[in-house]
PDB file of C-alpha atoms in Angstrom:
ATOM      1  CA  MET A   1     153.395 226.415 117.336  1.00 47.00           C
ATOM      2  CA  ARG A   2     152.840 225.485 113.721  1.00 50.00           C
ATOM      3  CA  ARG A   3     156.217 223.796 113.645  1.00 53.00           C
ATOM      4  CA  ASN A   4     155.309 221.718 116.702  1.00 52.00           C
ATOM      5  CA  ARG A   5     152.093 220.572 115.020  1.00 50.00           C
ATOM      6  CA  LEU A   6     154.010 219.536 111.913  1.00 46.00           C
ATOM      7  CA  VAL A   7     156.484 217.559 113.995  1.00 45.00           C
ATOM      8  CA  ALA A   8     153.641 215.815 115.836  1.00 47.00           C
ATOM      9  CA  CYS A   9     151.927 214.894 112.553  1.00 44.00           C
ATOM     10  CA  ALA A  10     155.188 213.575 111.118  1.00 46.00           C
ATOM     11  CA  LEU A  11     155.786 211.423 114.177  1.00 44.00           C
ATOM     12  CA  ALA A  12     152.241 210.038 113.980  1.00 44.00           C
ATOM     13  CA  LEU A  13     152.683 209.155 110.310  1.00 46.00           C
ATOM     14  CA  LEU A  14     156.022 207.552 111.025  1.00 45.00           C
ATOM     15  CA  GLY A  15     154.529 205.475 113.814  1.00 44.00           C
ATOM     16  CA  GLY A  16     151.757 204.267 111.521  1.00 44.00           C
ATOM     17  CA  ALA A  17     154.223 203.357 108.808  1.00 42.00           C
ATOM     18  CA  CYS A  18     156.389 201.374 111.220  1.00 47.00           C
ATOM     19  CA  SER A  19     153.542 199.410 112.822  1.00 55.00           C
ATOM     20  CA  ALA A  20     153.457 195.720 111.908  1.00 63.00           C
ATOM     21  CA  PRO A  21     150.682 194.465 109.598  1.00 78.00           C
ATOM     22  CA  ASP A  22     147.774 192.938 111.493  1.00 84.00           C
ATOM     23  CA  TYR A  23     147.143 189.286 110.585  1.00 88.00           C
ATOM     24  CA  SER A  24     144.795 188.663 113.507  1.00 92.00           C
ATOM     25  CA  ALA A  25     141.750 188.145 111.270  1.00 94.00           C
ATOM     26  CA  VAL A  26     143.539 185.343 109.416  1.00 94.00           C
ATOM     27  CA  ARG A  27     144.748 183.896 112.717  1.00 94.00           C
ATOM     28  CA  ASP A  28     141.248 183.852 114.208  1.00 96.00           C
ATOM     29  CA  TRP A  29     139.618 182.378 111.094  1.00 97.00           C
ATOM     30  CA  ALA A  30     142.240 179.629 110.820  1.00 95.00           C
ATOM     31  CA  ARG A  31     142.004 178.822 114.529  1.00 95.00           C
ATOM     32  CA  THR A  32     138.217 178.533 114.365  1.00 96.00           C
ATOM     33  CA  ALA A  33     138.383 176.453 111.185  1.00 97.00           C
ATOM     34  CA  SER A  34     140.914 174.101 112.789  1.00 96.00           C
ATOM     35  CA  ILE A  35     138.637 173.495 115.763  1.00 95.00           C
ATOM     36  CA  VAL A  36     135.439 172.859 113.800  1.00 94.00           C
ATOM     37  CA  ALA A  37     137.176 170.653 111.212  1.00 95.00           C
ATOM     38  CA  ASP A  38     137.978 168.207 114.018  1.00 91.00           C
ATOM     39  CA  TYR A  39     134.367 167.146 114.728  1.00 91.00           C
ATOM     40  CA  PRO A  40     134.589 163.522 115.929  1.00 86.00           C
ATOM     41  CA  SER A  41     130.974 162.431 115.428  1.00 80.00           C
ATOM     42  CA  VAL A  42     131.466 161.991 111.670  1.00 82.00           C
ATOM     43  CA  SER A  43     134.417 159.616 112.086  1.00 80.00           C
ATOM     44  CA  ALA A  44     133.224 157.591 115.085  1.00 77.00           C
ATOM     45  CA  PRO A  45     131.655 154.173 114.326  1.00 73.00           C
ATOM     46  CA  LEU A  46     128.147 153.401 115.386  1.00 64.00           C
ATOM     47  CA  ALA A  47     127.858 151.205 118.470  1.00 55.00           C
ATOM     48  CA  GLY A  48     128.166 147.511 117.670  1.00 49.00           C
ATOM     49  CA  ALA A  49     125.075 145.370 117.354  1.00 45.00           C
ATOM     50  CA  PRO A  50     124.162 143.304 120.444  1.00 42.00           C
ATOM     51  CA  ALA A  51     125.434 139.743 120.259  1.00 39.00           C
ATOM     52  CA  SER A  52     121.968 138.151 120.121  1.00 42.00           C
ATOM     53  CA  LEU A  53     120.942 140.602 117.403  1.00 44.00           C
ATOM     54  CA  ALA A  54     123.985 139.776 115.308  1.00 43.00           C
ATOM     55  CA  ALA A  55     122.701 136.227 114.916  1.00 42.00           C
ATOM     56  CA  THR A  56     119.550 137.561 113.273  1.00 42.00           C
ATOM     57  CA  THR A  57     121.265 140.184 111.117  1.00 45.00           C
ATOM     58  CA  SER A  58     122.198 139.342 107.558  1.00 44.00           C
ATOM     59  CA  ALA A  59     125.848 138.670 106.771  1.00 43.00           C
ATOM     60  CA  ASP A  60     125.758 141.461 104.202  1.00 45.00           C
ATOM     61  CA  VAL A  61     124.869 144.047 106.839  1.00 42.00           C
ATOM     62  CA  LEU A  62     127.563 142.835 109.240  1.00 40.00           C
ATOM     63  CA  ASN A  63     130.156 142.781 106.464  1.00 43.00           C
ATOM     64  CA  ALA A  64     129.187 146.313 105.423  1.00 46.00           C
ATOM     65  CA  ALA A  65     129.581 147.531 109.017  1.00 46.00           C
ATOM     66  CA  ALA A  66     133.046 145.959 109.241  1.00 45.00           C
ATOM     67  CA  ALA A  67     134.069 147.388 105.879  1.00 50.00           C
ATOM     68  CA  SER A  68     133.103 150.897 107.005  1.00 56.00           C
ATOM     69  CA  ARG A  69     135.834 150.956 109.668  1.00 81.00           C
ATOM     70  CA  PRO A  70     138.753 151.712 107.249  1.00 84.00           C
ATOM     71  CA  ALA A  71     136.614 154.407 105.637  1.00 88.00           C
ATOM     72  CA  LEU A  72     135.882 155.961 109.022  1.00 90.00           C
ATOM     73  CA  ASP A  73     139.540 155.805 109.998  1.00 93.00           C
ATOM     74  CA  GLY A  74     140.417 157.478 106.690  1.00 94.00           C
ATOM     75  CA  ILE A  75     137.946 160.255 107.445  1.00 94.00           C
ATOM     76  CA  LEU A  76     139.553 160.686 110.867  1.00 94.00           C
ATOM     77  CA  ALA A  77     143.005 160.928 109.246  1.00 95.00           C
ATOM     78  CA  MET A  78     141.807 163.581 106.772  1.00 96.00           C
ATOM     79  CA  GLN A  79     140.149 165.524 109.579  1.00 96.00           C
ATOM     80  CA  GLU A  80     143.369 165.448 111.572  1.00 94.00           C
ATOM     81  CA  ALA A  81     145.451 166.614 108.610  1.00 95.00           C
ATOM     82  CA  LEU A  82     143.039 169.437 107.802  1.00 96.00           C
ATOM     83  CA  ALA A  83     142.854 170.577 111.425  1.00 95.00           C
ATOM     84  CA  VAL A  84     146.657 170.554 111.826  1.00 92.00           C
ATOM     85  CA  TYR A  85     147.167 172.439 108.550  1.00 93.00           C
ATOM     86  CA  LEU A  86     144.685 175.132 109.583  1.00 95.00           C
ATOM     87  CA  SER A  87     146.271 175.334 113.024  1.00 92.00           C
ATOM     88  CA  ALA A  88     149.628 175.867 111.298  1.00 89.00           C
ATOM     89  CA  LEU A  89     148.138 178.821 109.376  1.00 91.00           C
ATOM     90  CA  ALA A  90     146.963 180.311 112.665  1.00 92.00           C
ATOM     91  CA  THR A  91     150.466 179.925 114.104  1.00 89.00           C
ATOM     92  CA  LEU A  92     152.076 181.545 111.069  1.00 87.00           C
ATOM     93  CA  ALA A  93     149.583 184.428 111.200  1.00 88.00           C
ATOM     94  CA  SER A  94     150.729 184.987 114.783  1.00 85.00           C
ATOM     95  CA  ASP A  95     154.352 185.152 113.593  1.00 76.00           C
ATOM     96  CA  GLY A  96     154.952 181.952 115.475  1.00 72.00           C
ATOM     97  CA  VAL A  97     157.345 179.180 114.488  1.00 69.00           C
ATOM     98  CA  LEU A  98     155.933 175.741 113.744  1.00 74.00           C
ATOM     99  CA  PRO A  99     157.249 172.834 115.832  1.00 70.00           C
ATOM    100  CA  TYR A 100     158.822 169.686 114.375  1.00 64.00           C
ATOM    101  CA  ARG A 101     161.006 169.738 111.283  1.00 64.00           C
ATOM    102  CA  ASP A 102     159.788 166.355 109.997  1.00 69.00           C
ATOM    103  CA  ASP A 103     156.538 165.747 108.146  1.00 75.00           C
ATOM    104  CA  PRO A 104     153.877 164.874 110.765  1.00 79.00           C
ATOM    105  CA  PHE A 105     151.432 163.693 108.091  1.00 88.00           C
ATOM    106  CA  ILE A 106     153.405 160.658 106.874  1.00 91.00           C
ATOM    107  CA  PRO A 107     151.421 158.136 108.971  1.00 93.00           C
ATOM    108  CA  LEU A 108     148.148 159.814 107.964  1.00 95.00           C
ATOM    109  CA  VAL A 109     148.644 159.368 104.191  1.00 95.00           C
ATOM    110  CA  PRO A 110     147.821 155.625 103.861  1.00 95.00           C
ATOM    111  CA  ARG A 111     144.924 155.948 106.289  1.00 95.00           C
ATOM    112  CA  ALA A 112     143.422 158.830 104.316  1.00 96.00           C
ATOM    113  CA  ALA A 113     143.988 157.000 101.032  1.00 95.00           C
ATOM    114  CA  ALA A 114     141.933 154.069 102.371  1.00 93.00           C
ATOM    115  CA  ALA A 115     138.911 156.369 102.356  1.00 93.00           C
ATOM    116  CA  ASP A 116     139.762 158.458  99.286  1.00 94.00           C
ATOM    117  CA  ALA A 117     142.795 158.260  96.991  1.00 94.00           C
ATOM    118  CA  GLY A 118     142.675 161.997  96.271  1.00 95.00           C
ATOM    119  CA  GLY A 119     142.468 162.675  99.970  1.00 95.00           C
ATOM    120  CA  GLY A 120     145.633 160.655 100.535  1.00 95.00           C
ATOM    121  CA  ARG A 121     147.503 162.694  97.927  1.00 96.00           C
ATOM    122  CA  ALA A 122     146.259 165.961  99.409  1.00 96.00           C
ATOM    123  CA  VAL A 123     147.377 164.937 102.901  1.00 96.00           C
ATOM    124  CA  ALA A 124     150.841 164.115 101.555  1.00 94.00           C
ATOM    125  CA  GLU A 125     151.127 167.482  99.789  1.00 93.00           C
ATOM    126  CA  LEU A 126     149.979 169.448 102.829  1.00 92.00           C
ATOM    127  CA  GLY A 127     152.495 167.543 104.926  1.00 90.00           C
ATOM    128  CA  ALA A 128     155.226 168.679 102.555  1.00 88.00           C
ATOM    129  CA  PHE A 129     153.934 172.251 102.814  1.00 85.00           C
ATOM    130  CA  ARG A 130     154.083 172.164 106.586  1.00 83.00           C
ATOM    131  CA  ARG A 131     157.570 170.673 106.603  1.00 84.00           C
ATOM    132  CA  ASN A 132     158.799 173.380 104.231  1.00 81.00           C
ATOM    133  CA  ALA A 133     157.171 176.105 106.350  1.00 79.00           C
ATOM    134  CA  ARG A 134     159.023 174.844 109.416  1.00 77.00           C
ATOM    135  CA  ARG A 135     162.400 174.389 107.746  1.00 76.00           C
ATOM    136  CA  THR A 136     162.308 177.843 106.162  1.00 75.00           C
ATOM    137  CA  THR A 137     161.051 179.395 109.421  1.00 74.00           C
ATOM    138  CA  MET A 138     158.113 180.827 107.484  1.00 77.00           C
ATOM    139  CA  GLN A 139     156.185 183.609 109.230  1.00 74.00           C
ATOM    140  CA  ALA A 140     153.252 185.899 108.490  1.00 74.00           C
ATOM    141  CA  PRO A 141     154.537 187.876 105.468  1.00 79.00           C
ATOM    142  CA  GLU A 142     155.620 184.714 103.607  1.00 81.00           C
ATOM    143  CA  MET A 143     152.359 183.023 104.565  1.00 82.00           C
ATOM    144  CA  ARG A 144     150.491 185.015 101.912  1.00 85.00           C
ATOM    145  CA  ASP A 145     152.348 183.343  99.055  1.00 88.00           C
ATOM    146  CA  ALA A 146     152.077 180.001 100.812  1.00 88.00           C
ATOM    147  CA  ILE A 147     148.273 180.265 101.020  1.00 91.00           C
ATOM    148  CA  VAL A 148     148.076 180.881  97.272  1.00 93.00           C
ATOM    149  CA  ALA A 149     150.284 177.865  96.579  1.00 92.00           C
ATOM    150  CA  ALA A 150     148.502 175.576  99.048  1.00 93.00           C
ATOM    151  CA  ASP A 151     144.919 176.478  98.138  1.00 96.00           C
ATOM    152  CA  PRO A 152     144.417 173.837  95.390  1.00 96.00           C
ATOM    153  CA  THR A 153     145.637 171.120  97.763  1.00 96.00           C
ATOM    154  CA  ALA A 154     143.547 172.398 100.680  1.00 96.00           C
ATOM    155  CA  GLN A 155     140.480 172.514  98.423  1.00 97.00           C
ATOM    156  CA  ALA A 156     141.208 168.964  97.232  1.00 97.00           C
ATOM    157  CA  LEU A 157     141.429 167.709 100.811  1.00 97.00           C
ATOM    158  CA  VAL A 158     138.151 169.370 101.791  1.00 97.00           C
ATOM    159  CA  ALA A 159     136.444 167.921  98.694  1.00 97.00           C
ATOM    160  CA  ALA A 160     137.803 164.422  99.404  1.00 97.00           C
ATOM    161  CA  LEU A 161     136.715 164.630 103.034  1.00 96.00           C
ATOM    162  CA  SER A 162     133.225 165.782 102.025  1.00 95.00           C
ATOM    163  CA  SER A 163     132.889 162.931  99.536  1.00 95.00           C
ATOM    164  CA  ALA A 164     134.083 160.319 102.021  1.00 94.00           C
ATOM    165  CA  VAL A 165     131.624 161.523 104.661  1.00 93.00           C
ATOM    166  CA  ALA A 166     128.775 161.486 102.122  1.00 90.00           C
ATOM    167  CA  ARG A 167     129.604 157.904 101.083  1.00 89.00           C
ATOM    168  CA  VAL A 168     129.582 156.686 104.671  1.00 86.00           C
ATOM    169  CA  ALA A 169     126.286 158.496 105.303  1.00 80.00           C
ATOM    170  CA  SER A 170     124.736 156.807 102.262  1.00 79.00           C
ATOM    171  CA  GLY A 171     125.833 153.388 103.501  1.00 76.00           C
ATOM    172  CA  GLU A 172     124.477 154.011 106.978  1.00 75.00           C
ATOM    173  CA  ALA A 173     121.049 154.838 105.543  1.00 72.00           C
ATOM    174  CA  GLU A 174     120.885 151.233 104.331  1.00 72.00           C
ATOM    175  CA  ASP A 175     122.223 149.963 107.656  1.00 73.00           C
ATOM    176  CA  ARG A 176     119.489 151.864 109.471  1.00 72.00           C
ATOM    177  CA  ALA A 177     116.731 150.080 107.558  1.00 75.00           C
ATOM    178  CA  ALA A 178     118.383 146.670 108.010  1.00 75.00           C
ATOM    179  CA  THR A 179     118.918 147.227 111.730  1.00 77.00           C
ATOM    180  CA  ALA A 180     115.290 148.283 112.230  1.00 75.00           C
ATOM    181  CA  ALA A 181     114.124 145.149 110.419  1.00 78.00           C
ATOM    182  CA  SER A 182     116.373 142.967 112.593  1.00 80.00           C
ATOM    183  CA  TYR A 183     114.990 144.431 115.817  1.00 81.00           C
ATOM    184  CA  ALA A 184     111.436 144.049 114.512  1.00 80.00           C
ATOM    185  CA  ARG A 185     112.094 140.365 113.766  1.00 84.00           C
ATOM    186  CA  LEU A 186     113.609 139.821 117.197  1.00 82.00           C
ATOM    187  CA  GLU A 187     110.581 141.469 118.796  1.00 76.00           C
ATOM    188  CA  ARG A 188     108.211 139.167 116.922  1.00 82.00           C
ATOM    189  CA  GLU A 189     110.151 136.112 118.081  1.00 80.00           C
ATOM    190  CA  THR A 190     110.145 137.200 121.763  1.00 81.00           C
ATOM    191  CA  ARG A 191     107.159 135.941 123.761  1.00 81.00           C
ATOM    192  CA  ASP A 192     107.692 137.774 127.044  1.00 80.00           C
ATOM    193  CA  SER A 193     105.976 141.191 127.025  1.00 81.00           C
ATOM    194  CA  ALA A 194     108.655 142.884 129.139  1.00 82.00           C
ATOM    195  CA  ALA A 195     111.371 141.567 126.834  1.00 79.00           C
ATOM    196  CA  ARG A 196     109.453 142.787 123.796  1.00 78.00           C
ATOM    197  CA  GLN A 197     109.194 146.262 125.289  1.00 80.00           C
ATOM    198  CA  ALA A 198     112.910 146.255 126.048  1.00 81.00           C
ATOM    199  CA  THR A 199     113.585 145.274 122.441  1.00 78.00           C
ATOM    200  CA  ARG A 200     111.417 148.148 121.212  1.00 79.00           C
ATOM    201  CA  ASP A 201     113.307 150.531 123.498  1.00 78.00           C
ATOM    202  CA  LEU A 202     116.625 149.279 122.165  1.00 80.00           C
ATOM    203  CA  ALA A 203     115.395 149.660 118.598  1.00 77.00           C
ATOM    204  CA  ALA A 204     114.255 153.238 119.245  1.00 81.00           C
ATOM    205  CA  LEU A 205     117.556 154.147 120.860  1.00 79.00           C
ATOM    206  CA  ARG A 206     119.478 152.609 117.993  1.00 78.00           C
ATOM    207  CA  ASP A 207     117.364 154.501 115.457  1.00 71.00           C
ATOM    208  CA  ARG A 208     117.953 157.774 117.288  1.00 77.00           C
ATOM    209  CA  GLU A 209     121.680 157.162 116.973  1.00 78.00           C
ATOM    210  CA  PHE A 210     121.311 156.726 113.214  1.00 75.00           C
ATOM    211  CA  VAL A 211     119.291 159.956 113.014  1.00 76.00           C
ATOM    212  CA  HIS A 212     121.853 161.825 115.110  1.00 77.00           C
ATOM    213  CA  ARG A 213     124.735 160.599 112.966  1.00 80.00           C
ATOM    214  CA  ALA A 214     122.958 161.485 109.717  1.00 83.00           C
ATOM    215  CA  ALA A 215     122.266 165.018 110.967  1.00 83.00           C
ATOM    216  CA  ALA A 216     125.870 165.401 112.140  1.00 86.00           C
ATOM    217  CA  ARG A 217     127.296 164.349 108.798  1.00 88.00           C
ATOM    218  CA  ALA A 218     124.931 166.539 106.795  1.00 90.00           C
ATOM    219  CA  GLN A 219     125.776 169.632 108.842  1.00 93.00           C
ATOM    220  CA  TYR A 220     129.473 168.808 108.829  1.00 95.00           C
ATOM    221  CA  GLY A 221     129.293 168.984 105.035  1.00 94.00           C
ATOM    222  CA  ALA A 222     128.022 172.557 105.379  1.00 95.00           C
ATOM    223  CA  VAL A 223     130.905 173.349 107.732  1.00 96.00           C
ATOM    224  CA  LEU A 224     133.430 172.028 105.207  1.00 97.00           C
ATOM    225  CA  THR A 225     131.841 174.236 102.541  1.00 96.00           C
ATOM    226  CA  ARG A 226     132.414 177.286 104.756  1.00 97.00           C
ATOM    227  CA  ILE A 227     136.044 176.242 105.324  1.00 97.00           C
ATOM    228  CA  ALA A 228     136.633 175.877 101.582  1.00 97.00           C
ATOM    229  CA  GLU A 229     135.069 179.281 100.918  1.00 97.00           C
ATOM    230  CA  GLY A 230     137.135 180.928 103.647  1.00 97.00           C
ATOM    231  CA  HIS A 231     140.403 179.494 102.352  1.00 97.00           C
ATOM    232  CA  ALA A 232     139.517 180.568  98.807  1.00 97.00           C
ATOM    233  CA  LEU A 233     138.923 184.082 100.144  1.00 96.00           C
ATOM    234  CA  LEU A 234     142.375 184.125 101.744  1.00 95.00           C
ATOM    235  CA  LYS A 235     143.914 183.088  98.438  1.00 95.00           C
ATOM    236  CA  THR A 236     142.000 185.688  96.430  1.00 94.00           C
ATOM    237  CA  ARG A 237     142.855 188.499  98.852  1.00 92.00           C
ATOM    238  CA  ALA A 238     146.375 187.301  99.711  1.00 89.00           C
ATOM    239  CA  ARG A 239     148.098 190.447  98.385  1.00 90.00           C
ATOM    240  CA  ARG A 240     145.732 192.655 100.394  1.00 91.00           C
ATOM    241  CA  ILE A 241     145.266 190.353 103.346  1.00 89.00           C
ATOM    242  CA  THR A 242     145.859 193.034 105.998  1.00 88.00           C
ATOM    243  CA  GLN A 243     143.767 195.767 104.361  1.00 92.00           C
ATOM    244  CA  GLU A 244     140.614 196.882 106.128  1.00 92.00           C
ATOM    245  CA  GLU A 245     138.207 195.518 103.515  1.00 94.00           C
ATOM    246  CA  THR A 246     139.910 192.107 103.512  1.00 93.00           C
ATOM    247  CA  VAL A 247     139.883 192.014 107.302  1.00 94.00           C
ATOM    248  CA  ARG A 248     136.146 192.711 107.242  1.00 96.00           C
ATOM    249  CA  GLN A 249     135.562 189.896 104.743  1.00 96.00           C
ATOM    250  CA  VAL A 250     137.657 187.411 106.703  1.00 96.00           C
ATOM    251  CA  ARG A 251     135.831 188.312 109.921  1.00 96.00           C
ATOM    252  CA  ALA A 252     132.530 187.751 108.119  1.00 97.00           C
ATOM    253  CA  ALA A 253     133.772 184.376 106.868  1.00 96.00           C
ATOM    254  CA  GLU A 254     134.696 183.388 110.419  1.00 97.00           C
ATOM    255  CA  ASP A 255     131.241 184.423 111.639  1.00 96.00           C
ATOM    256  CA  SER A 256     129.596 182.335 108.897  1.00 96.00           C
ATOM    257  CA  LEU A 257     131.750 179.359 109.868  1.00 96.00           C
ATOM    258  CA  ARG A 258     130.853 179.726 113.540  1.00 96.00           C
ATOM    259  CA  ARG A 259     127.150 179.850 112.678  1.00 96.00           C
ATOM    260  CA  ALA A 260     127.420 176.656 110.641  1.00 95.00           C
ATOM    261  CA  ALA A 261     129.378 174.948 113.424  1.00 94.00           C
ATOM    262  CA  ALA A 262     126.780 175.976 116.002  1.00 93.00           C
ATOM    263  CA  LEU A 263     124.249 173.786 114.161  1.00 92.00           C
ATOM    264  CA  LEU A 264     126.353 170.638 114.543  1.00 91.00           C
ATOM    265  CA  PRO A 265     124.477 168.189 116.794  1.00 86.00           C
ATOM    266  CA  ARG A 266     125.749 167.646 120.264  1.00 74.00           C
ATOM    267  CA  GLU A 267     127.938 164.548 120.428  1.00 57.00           C
ATOM    268  CA  THR A 268     126.208 161.474 121.825  1.00 45.00           C
ATOM    269  CA  ILE A 269     127.796 158.246 123.017  1.00 38.00           C
ATOM    270  CA  VAL A 270     125.587 155.165 122.981  1.00 40.00           C
ATOM    271  CA  GLU A 271     126.568 152.271 125.194  1.00 39.00           C
ATOM    272  CA  PRO A 272     124.968 149.071 123.890  1.00 38.00           C
ATOM    273  CA  THR A 273     123.653 146.426 126.274  1.00 37.00           C
ATOM    274  CA  PRO A 274     122.736 142.850 125.354  1.00 38.00           C
ATOM    275  CA  ALA A 275     119.376 142.408 123.692  1.00 37.00           C
ATOM    276  CA  PRO A 276     116.817 140.493 125.804  1.00 37.00           C
ATOM    277  CA  ARG A 277     117.093 136.732 125.823  1.00 38.00           C
ATOM    278  CA  ARG A 278     113.873 135.019 124.827  1.00 35.00           C
ATOM    279  CA  ALA A 279     113.733 132.941 128.004  1.00 34.00           C
ATOM    280  CA  ASP A 280     114.489 135.864 130.326  1.00 34.00           C
ATOM    281  CA  PRO A 281     111.282 137.033 132.095  1.00 33.00           C
ATOM    282  CA  ILE A 282     112.933 140.248 133.250  1.00 31.00           C
ATOM    283  CA  ALA A 283     113.725 142.983 130.766  1.00 34.00           C
ATOM    284  CA  PRO A 284     117.359 144.064 130.763  1.00 35.00           C
ATOM    285  CA  ARG A 285     118.471 147.579 131.529  1.00 33.00           C
ATOM    286  CA  ALA A 286     117.969 149.799 128.492  1.00 35.00           C
ATOM    287  CA  ASP A 287     120.943 151.375 126.783  1.00 35.00           C
ATOM    288  CA  THR A 288     122.257 154.515 128.408  1.00 34.00           C
ATOM    289  CA  VAL A 289     123.037 157.716 126.603  1.00 33.00           C
ATOM    290  CA  ARG A 290     125.580 160.270 127.725  1.00 33.00           C
ATOM    291  CA  GLY A 291     125.418 163.686 126.142  1.00 36.00           C
ATOM    292  CA  SER A 292     128.678 165.613 126.007  1.00 38.00           C
ATOM    293  CA  VAL A 293     129.191 169.310 125.691  1.00 35.00           C
ATOM    294  CA  PRO A 294     129.021 170.759 122.177  1.00 40.00           C
ATOM    295  CA  HIS A 295     132.285 170.446 120.253  1.00 44.00           C
ATOM    296  CA  VAL A 296     132.337 174.146 119.357  1.00 47.00           C
TER     297      VAL A 296
END
């Protein structure tokens, strides 16, 4: 009987020793981070000014709005690179093989550099990392060393993305004041009461869009902070990444990231309509707003 118990214990120990390390915590954190990094509200342009309003808006404001498009496209490129890199970590943690041998980030580099030179360099380096991971058929065990090596570049990309978003947000604060002044001037120059009310409605809707975008960008900065902290944790605990304490910490980091992402504003699409013509006695239809489901 005693011998049977010893054999059973030995088999149990052998089974535990032969079981594969569990990288599911890393997989789940990386998958969540990839999803929340790709939040489109921070890279989408504000709706264009109505044609009749553009005539009353200063050239400086219109030029600033046009100049923001490359910056917004650069933010979109950095978001895409960050999301794909994090998705690649999730695949590696699942012992999966990454698709595509070539560098998928090559077209993203100049776009990211248009918003931030450091961001462009980081995108290029992460593209090289992903290409190497695919060509060497990297999987979960090798991923630990790769995270340590890639962390400075990942941190640089997150920092560049945060800075680019903050710069755009600062510029839009000035645009908000200029746009409000332009609508106020148009309202003063409109004699018809219905047209004036329509102008006020358009101005309020436009201002709400500015407020929504400012809130989205501020909270997205908090999300990026959580992503940077989570990646730094993976680097610090890389050698013990499957141990129980590390798994607990990574799960906590994922929970913190989800909580930050839950505070991102719901995405809103504003469809502009022409501002009222001064001679038109009937107010035009006000802008319509479609609310989409939350991104996360």
